[in-house]
Short mmCIF file of C-alpha atoms in Angstrom, two decimals:
data_model
loop_
_atom_site.label_atom_id
_atom_site.label_comp_id
_atom_site.label_asym_id
_atom_site.label_seq_id
_atom_site.Cartn_x
_atom_site.Cartn_y
_atom_site.Cartn_z
CA UNK D 1 -2.59 -7.84 20.65
CA UNK D 2 -4.46 -6.88 17.46
CA UNK D 3 -3.55 -8.71 14.29
CA UNK D 4 -3.38 -7.08 10.88
CA UNK D 5 -6.45 -7.98 8.83
CA UNK D 6 -6.21 -5.79 5.73
CA UNK D 7 -3.59 -3.88 3.75
CA UNK D 8 -4.66 -1.40 1.07
CA UNK D 9 -2.18 -0.18 -1.52
CA UNK D 10 -2.46 2.80 -3.83
CA UNK D 11 -0.24 5.24 -5.66
CA UNK D 12 -0.75 8.92 -6.48
CA UNK D 13 1.39 10.73 -9.04
CA UNK D 14 2.04 14.35 -8.03
CA UNK D 15 3.41 17.11 -10.24
CA UNK D 16 5.57 19.60 -8.29
CA UNK D 17 4.07 23.07 -7.93
CA UNK D 18 7.23 24.73 -9.22
CA UNK D 19 9.94 23.70 -11.65
CA UNK D 20 12.68 21.86 -9.75
CA UNK D 21 16.13 21.45 -11.26
CA UNK D 22 19.54 20.58 -9.88
CA UNK D 23 23.01 19.72 -11.15
CA UNK D 24 22.01 16.35 -12.62
CA UNK D 25 18.25 16.24 -13.18
CA UNK D 26 14.84 17.85 -13.28
CA UNK D 27 12.29 16.71 -10.70
CA UNK D 28 9.07 16.56 -12.73
CA UNK D 29 6.97 13.95 -10.91
CA UNK D 30 6.50 12.52 -7.44
CA UNK D 31 5.10 9.02 -7.42
CA UNK D 32 3.63 8.52 -3.96
CA UNK D 33 2.98 4.93 -2.79
CA UNK D 34 0.39 4.89 0.02
CA UNK D 35 -0.17 1.96 2.39
CA UNK D 36 -3.20 1.73 4.67
CA UNK D 37 -3.18 -0.99 7.37
CA UNK D 38 -6.25 -2.08 9.33
CA UNK D 39 -6.04 -4.31 12.42
CA UNK D 40 -8.59 -6.60 14.08
CA UNK D 41 -9.75 -3.78 16.37
CA UNK D 42 -10.65 -1.68 13.33
CA UNK D 43 -7.77 0.73 13.96
CA UNK D 44 -6.17 2.20 10.84
CA UNK D 45 -2.68 3.47 10.08
CA UNK D 46 -1.63 5.22 6.88
CA UNK D 47 1.92 5.54 5.56
CA UNK D 48 3.61 6.73 2.40
CA UNK D 49 6.92 7.22 0.63
CA UNK D 50 7.97 8.66 -2.70
CA UNK D 51 10.02 8.55 -5.87
CA UNK D 52 11.11 11.48 -8.04
CA UNK D 53 9.44 10.12 -11.12
CA UNK D 54 10.65 6.59 -11.82
CA UNK D 55 10.32 3.23 -10.13
CA UNK D 56 6.89 3.70 -8.58
CA UNK D 57 5.34 0.79 -10.46
CA UNK D 58 8.16 -1.48 -9.27
CA UNK D 59 7.62 -0.37 -5.68
CA UNK D 60 3.93 -1.12 -5.95
CA UNK D 61 4.50 -4.59 -7.39
CA UNK D 62 6.98 -5.38 -4.61
CA UNK D 63 4.41 -4.29 -2.06
CA UNK D 64 1.52 -6.18 -3.65
CA UNK D 65 3.31 -9.39 -4.57
CA UNK D 66 5.75 -9.89 -1.71
CA UNK D 67 5.47 -7.55 1.27
CA UNK D 68 1.82 -6.75 2.00
CA UNK D 69 0.71 -10.43 2.02
CA UNK D 70 3.25 -11.18 4.78
CA UNK D 71 1.61 -8.58 7.03
CA UNK D 72 -1.71 -10.38 7.31
CA UNK D 73 -2.10 -12.03 10.71
CA UNK D 74 0.94 -10.33 12.26
CA UNK D 75 0.74 -8.34 15.50
CA UNK D 76 0.65 -4.72 14.31
CA UNK D 77 2.47 -3.55 17.43
CA UNK D 78 5.58 -5.63 16.73
CA UNK D 79 6.99 -3.06 14.35
CA UNK D 80 10.64 -3.99 14.81
CA UNK D 81 9.94 -7.68 14.15
CA UNK D 82 7.87 -6.90 11.08
CA UNK D 83 10.53 -4.58 9.65
CA UNK D 84 13.26 -7.19 9.99
CA UNK D 85 11.03 -9.95 8.61
CA UNK D 86 10.26 -7.92 5.50
CA UNK D 87 13.85 -6.84 5.04
CA UNK D 88 15.01 -10.47 5.26
CA UNK D 89 12.28 -11.55 2.85
CA UNK D 90 13.77 -9.14 0.30
CA UNK D 91 17.43 -9.64 1.24
CA UNK D 92 18.29 -10.65 -2.32
CA UNK D 93 17.24 -7.19 -3.54
CA UNK D 94 18.47 -5.02 -0.68
CA UNK D 95 20.19 -2.66 -0.02
CA UNK D 96 18.60 -0.26 -2.51
CA UNK D 97 15.96 2.31 -3.33
CA UNK D 98 13.06 0.14 -4.49
CA UNK D 99 13.01 -2.03 -1.36
CA UNK D 100 13.65 0.90 0.99
CA UNK D 101 10.80 2.95 -0.51
CA UNK D 102 8.42 -0.01 -0.16
CA UNK D 103 9.49 -0.72 3.42
CA UNK D 104 9.12 2.95 4.32
CA UNK D 105 5.48 3.09 3.27
CA UNK D 106 4.65 0.04 5.41
CA UNK D 107 6.71 1.12 8.40
CA UNK D 108 5.24 4.63 8.55
CA UNK D 109 1.74 3.11 8.39
CA UNK D 110 2.55 0.86 11.35
CA UNK D 111 3.89 3.78 13.40
CA UNK D 112 0.82 5.81 12.51
CA UNK D 113 -1.38 2.92 13.64
CA UNK D 114 0.50 2.53 16.94
CA UNK D 115 0.42 6.26 17.69
CA UNK D 116 -3.28 6.53 16.91
CA UNK D 117 -4.12 3.59 19.19
CA UNK D 118 -2.06 5.11 21.98
CA UNK D 119 -3.62 8.53 21.28
CA UNK D 120 -0.20 10.14 20.94
CA UNK D 121 1.33 12.30 18.22
CA UNK D 122 4.28 10.59 16.55
CA UNK D 123 6.83 13.12 17.83
CA UNK D 124 5.95 12.26 21.43
CA UNK D 125 5.76 8.51 20.86
CA UNK D 126 9.16 8.51 19.14
CA UNK D 127 10.95 10.58 21.78
CA UNK D 128 9.34 13.94 22.40
CA UNK D 129 12.48 16.09 22.48
CA UNK D 130 10.75 19.36 21.47
CA UNK D 131 7.55 20.63 19.94
CA UNK D 132 8.97 22.70 17.08
CA UNK D 133 11.97 22.86 14.77
CA UNK D 134 13.55 25.67 12.68
CA UNK D 135 12.83 25.75 8.96
CA UNK D 136 15.03 26.46 5.98
CA UNK D 137 13.64 26.71 2.47
CA UNK D 138 14.76 25.00 -0.73
CA UNK D 139 11.78 25.83 -2.93
CA UNK D 140 13.23 29.11 -4.22
CA UNK D 141 16.80 27.91 -4.77
CA UNK D 142 16.64 25.60 -7.80
CA UNK D 143 19.50 25.67 -10.29
CA UNK D 144 17.59 27.29 -13.17
CA UNK D 145 16.42 30.25 -11.08
CA UNK D 146 18.04 33.60 -11.89
CA UNK D 147 20.18 35.31 -9.27
CA UNK D 148 17.76 38.17 -8.67
CA UNK D 149 14.96 35.70 -7.93
CA UNK D 150 17.24 33.70 -5.59
CA UNK D 151 17.91 36.86 -3.62
CA UNK D 152 14.24 37.83 -3.47
CA UNK D 153 13.22 34.39 -2.23
CA UNK D 154 15.93 34.35 0.46
CA UNK D 155 14.93 37.81 1.68
CA UNK D 156 11.28 36.77 1.83
CA UNK D 157 12.15 33.62 3.79
CA UNK D 158 14.29 35.62 6.20
CA UNK D 159 11.43 38.06 6.76
CA UNK D 160 9.19 35.11 7.70
CA UNK D 161 11.69 33.97 10.32
CA UNK D 162 13.17 31.07 8.39
CA UNK D 163 16.67 30.07 9.48
CA UNK D 164 18.18 29.77 6.03
CA UNK D 165 17.85 29.09 2.31
CA UNK D 166 19.28 26.30 0.21
CA UNK D 167 20.72 27.14 -3.20
CA UNK D 168 21.47 24.45 -5.74
CA UNK D 169 24.96 24.59 -7.20
CA UNK D 170 26.59 22.89 -10.14
CA UNK D 171 26.70 25.51 -12.88
CA UNK D 172 29.17 24.74 -15.72
CA UNK D 173 31.84 26.91 -14.07
CA UNK D 174 32.44 27.53 -10.39
CA UNK D 175 32.46 31.29 -10.95
CA UNK D 176 28.75 31.14 -11.75
CA UNK D 177 27.94 29.39 -8.48
CA UNK D 178 30.13 31.86 -6.62
CA UNK D 179 28.40 34.87 -8.17
CA UNK D 180 24.92 33.55 -7.32
CA UNK D 181 25.80 32.69 -3.75
CA UNK D 182 27.72 35.93 -3.21
CA UNK D 183 24.65 37.92 -4.24
CA UNK D 184 22.50 36.01 -1.76
CA UNK D 185 25.04 36.45 1.05
CA UNK D 186 25.33 40.18 0.40
CA UNK D 187 21.55 40.54 0.54
CA UNK D 188 20.78 38.46 3.64
CA UNK D 189 23.83 39.36 5.72
CA UNK D 190 25.94 37.15 7.96
CA UNK D 191 23.25 36.05 10.39
CA UNK D 192 21.25 34.00 7.86
CA UNK D 193 22.30 30.51 6.82
CA UNK D 194 22.98 29.56 3.21
CA UNK D 195 22.93 25.85 2.47
CA UNK D 196 24.19 24.48 -0.85
CA UNK D 197 23.30 21.26 -2.65
CA UNK D 198 25.37 19.65 -5.41
CA UNK D 199 23.14 16.58 -5.94
CA UNK D 200 26.16 14.29 -6.43
CA UNK D 201 27.28 16.37 -9.40
CA UNK D 202 31.05 16.72 -8.82
CA UNK D 203 34.20 14.68 -8.89
CA UNK D 204 36.22 14.88 -5.68
CA UNK D 205 38.81 17.22 -7.18
CA UNK D 206 36.14 19.57 -8.52
CA UNK D 207 34.30 19.48 -5.20
CA UNK D 208 37.50 20.45 -3.35
CA UNK D 209 38.12 23.23 -5.84
CA UNK D 210 34.62 24.67 -5.53
CA UNK D 211 34.51 24.33 -1.76
CA UNK D 212 37.71 26.36 -1.58
CA UNK D 213 36.22 29.03 -3.84
CA UNK D 214 33.11 29.28 -1.66
CA UNK D 215 34.90 29.17 1.69
CA UNK D 216 34.57 32.87 2.57
CA UNK D 217 30.78 32.80 2.13
CA UNK D 218 30.46 30.89 5.42
CA UNK D 219 28.07 28.26 4.09
CA UNK D 220 26.02 26.12 6.46
CA UNK D 221 26.97 23.06 4.42
CA UNK D 222 27.78 21.60 1.04
CA UNK D 223 25.33 18.77 0.39
CA UNK D 224 25.90 15.58 -1.63
CA UNK D 225 29.00 16.93 -3.38
CA UNK D 226 29.97 13.48 -4.73
CA UNK D 227 28.29 10.22 -5.68
CA UNK D 228 26.74 8.86 -2.49
CA UNK D 229 28.73 5.63 -2.53
CA UNK D 230 32.10 7.42 -2.71
CA UNK D 231 32.93 7.38 0.99
CA UNK D 232 36.68 7.78 0.37
CA UNK D 233 36.01 10.90 -1.68
CA UNK D 234 33.83 12.41 1.02
CA UNK D 235 36.51 11.73 3.62
CA UNK D 236 39.10 13.44 1.45
CA UNK D 237 36.80 16.44 0.86
CA UNK D 238 35.90 16.74 4.54
CA UNK D 239 39.57 16.89 5.46
CA UNK D 240 40.23 19.62 2.91
CA UNK D 241 37.48 22.13 3.76
CA UNK D 242 36.08 23.86 6.83
CA UNK D 243 32.62 23.88 5.24
CA UNK D 244 30.48 21.09 6.75
CA UNK D 245 29.67 18.22 4.39
CA UNK D 246 26.09 16.89 4.38
CA UNK D 247 25.01 13.44 3.19
CA UNK D 248 22.09 11.09 3.64
CA UNK D 249 19.27 11.47 1.16
CA UNK D 250 20.79 8.79 -1.09
CA UNK D 251 21.86 6.33 1.62
CA UNK D 252 19.68 3.27 2.19
CA UNK D 253 21.24 1.46 5.15
CA UNK D 254 22.07 2.35 8.74
CA UNK D 255 25.47 0.72 8.16
CA UNK D 256 26.26 3.17 5.38
CA UNK D 257 25.57 6.01 7.78
CA UNK D 258 27.73 4.34 10.42
CA UNK D 259 30.67 4.14 8.04
CA UNK D 260 30.34 7.78 7.00
CA UNK D 261 30.31 8.89 10.63
CA UNK D 262 33.11 6.62 11.78
CA UNK D 263 35.42 7.63 8.96
CA UNK D 264 34.72 11.36 9.12
CA UNK D 265 33.05 11.58 5.72
CA UNK D 266 30.26 13.90 6.84
CA UNK D 267 29.31 16.54 9.40
CA UNK D 268 25.56 16.83 8.74
CA UNK D 269 23.23 13.81 8.62
CA UNK D 270 20.27 14.14 6.24
CA UNK D 271 18.59 10.79 6.75
CA UNK D 272 15.36 10.55 4.74
CA UNK D 273 12.59 8.33 6.13
CA UNK D 274 11.48 7.46 2.59
CA UNK D 275 14.96 6.33 1.54
CA UNK D 276 16.19 4.61 4.71
CA UNK D 277 13.18 2.31 4.88
CA UNK D 278 10.88 3.95 7.40
CA UNK D 279 10.71 5.45 10.86
CA UNK D 280 12.23 2.38 12.53
CA UNK D 281 15.68 2.72 10.91
CA UNK D 282 15.40 6.54 10.77
CA UNK D 283 15.39 6.74 14.55
CA UNK D 284 18.41 4.44 14.76
CA UNK D 285 20.39 6.69 12.43
CA UNK D 286 19.33 9.78 14.37
CA UNK D 287 20.44 8.32 17.71
CA UNK D 288 23.68 7.11 16.15
CA UNK D 289 24.33 10.64 14.88
CA UNK D 290 23.74 11.98 18.39
CA UNK D 291 26.52 9.71 19.63
CA UNK D 292 28.81 11.34 17.04
CA UNK D 293 27.61 14.85 18.01
CA UNK D 294 26.13 15.36 14.55
CA UNK D 295 22.88 17.20 13.80
CA UNK D 296 19.96 15.64 11.94
CA UNK D 297 18.68 17.77 9.06
CA UNK D 298 16.32 15.39 7.21
CA UNK D 299 15.82 15.58 3.47
CA UNK D 300 12.40 16.44 1.97
CA UNK D 301 9.06 15.04 3.33
CA UNK D 302 8.56 18.01 5.64
CA UNK D 303 5.06 16.94 6.70
CA UNK D 304 6.50 13.74 8.17
CA UNK D 305 9.99 14.88 9.11
CA UNK D 306 8.72 17.68 11.36
CA UNK D 307 7.55 15.00 13.80
CA UNK D 308 10.79 13.03 13.59
CA UNK D 309 13.06 16.08 13.86
CA UNK D 310 11.09 17.06 16.98
CA UNK D 311 11.32 13.54 18.39
CA UNK D 312 15.12 13.57 18.75
CA UNK D 313 17.38 16.04 20.56
CA UNK D 314 19.71 16.57 17.58
CA UNK D 315 16.96 17.37 15.06
CA UNK D 316 18.28 20.74 13.85
CA UNK D 317 16.25 21.76 10.78
CA UNK D 318 13.22 20.82 8.72
CA UNK D 319 13.52 21.39 4.96
CA UNK D 320 10.65 23.43 3.54
CA UNK D 321 9.49 21.85 0.26
CA UNK D 322 5.69 21.54 0.29
CA UNK D 323 4.54 18.52 -1.70
CA UNK D 324 1.35 17.26 -0.07
CA UNK D 325 -0.74 20.47 -0.09
CA UNK D 326 -3.14 19.18 -2.74
CA UNK D 327 -3.71 15.92 -0.84
CA UNK D 328 -4.25 17.28 2.67
CA UNK D 329 -6.70 19.45 4.55
CA UNK D 330 -4.84 21.01 7.46
CA UNK D 331 -1.30 21.96 6.46
CA UNK D 332 1.93 21.88 8.43
CA UNK D 333 1.77 24.75 10.93
CA UNK D 334 4.55 27.36 10.66
CA UNK D 335 5.11 29.94 13.38
CA UNK D 336 7.95 32.48 13.35
CA UNK D 337 9.98 30.39 10.93
CA UNK D 338 9.52 27.18 12.90
CA UNK D 339 7.58 24.07 11.92
CA UNK D 340 5.31 23.04 14.78
CA UNK D 341 4.96 19.36 15.62
CA UNK D 342 1.38 18.15 15.06
CA UNK D 343 -0.78 17.69 18.15
CA UNK D 344 -3.07 15.06 16.58
CA UNK D 345 -2.48 11.34 17.26
CA UNK D 346 -0.43 9.57 14.59
CA UNK D 347 1.67 11.15 11.88
CA UNK D 348 -0.46 14.28 12.06
CA UNK D 349 -1.05 14.37 8.30
CA UNK D 350 -4.64 15.35 7.47
CA UNK D 351 -5.23 13.33 4.31
CA UNK D 352 -8.00 14.59 2.02
CA UNK D 353 -9.47 11.34 0.73
CA UNK D 354 -11.63 13.07 -1.88
CA UNK D 355 -8.52 14.74 -3.24
CA UNK D 356 -6.68 11.42 -3.26
CA UNK D 357 -9.41 9.84 -5.36
CA UNK D 358 -9.54 12.83 -7.68
CA UNK D 359 -5.79 12.58 -8.31
CA UNK D 360 -6.13 9.09 -9.71
CA UNK D 361 -5.57 6.87 -6.71
CA UNK D 362 -7.24 4.04 -8.65
CA UNK D 363 -4.28 4.08 -11.04
CA UNK D 364 -2.86 1.33 -8.84
CA UNK D 365 -5.18 0.10 -6.12
CA UNK D 366 -4.90 -3.30 -4.42
CA UNK D 367 -6.43 -4.70 -1.23
CA UNK D 368 -4.68 -7.64 0.48
CA UNK D 369 -6.55 -9.73 3.06
CA UNK D 370 -4.83 -13.14 2.80
CA UNK D 371 -1.39 -14.04 4.08
CA UNK D 372 1.23 -15.37 1.70
CA UNK D 373 4.78 -16.27 2.70
#
């Protein structure tokens, strides 16, 4: 048993490499909370999570004032106990994004620490179902991108061996979405997947209407068509269309996922380790989805999700949106359109500490060495 002796907190603000827009917002900043945990043996684990531009300072204060001090003196290998202790400590503010993002950064650090001490890559420690996973790309499918550029990006991804491309939808009129997607389908042919993402932009009636219009394009899925807490609406939509419905990036509890699956409100599970509260609950959702014969297609965080998608048998896709390139040395390895699981012990993310400092890591930097309940 090695007790936790030190917790270091920092946050880096990243600007996306390309303009990212969807039906309801523009993604202009990625606040990235980073947690580094050191145990009595001197072993170190590093975890992170993210926001899309707001709330990062609140996450950091929650970590510094309430969560990190409770880690000191705890057995770093009791990850499940620690997760539940921290969740209970914040029960008055859960379930929600701020707490989940904070928990995720701690939990991923603990899994990284455990995997490094056991000299195992995360994907093997967490299950070891396979060593690679197919990729689809989102980076060239943002809502503001012109149709010709959508087509060019999809063709380029197909040539690289990618499985599919995601195109954001939610133009003022459904005919515009249909025209864009039809052009992509005509160009790539029937053997290439087209995913669509609504980013919670529709009412249920409008979602049903647009799904019907897009039916003949044989879409892989329609993602977040409605507000994430509208389970009844998703059930109604799922019953009205043959196109699979994908949810998960905006769900923060394993019980929310359970209800969606039990009631038939989704077909694709997109659990996000940064939103669900870490690897510990992520794996529970993934195994629950397996029991419902549903695939896991995690949202965002490709550098971390490649290991988790490879850990479980129903990990179907990894979403290609590079966001850590400027903070890492070795990048995620891609071979014939597949993301390869890292072979290094831990998360397999090669952090560039000079780059972290250069990007303003001191903007919020706290070291905790004393326990506080």
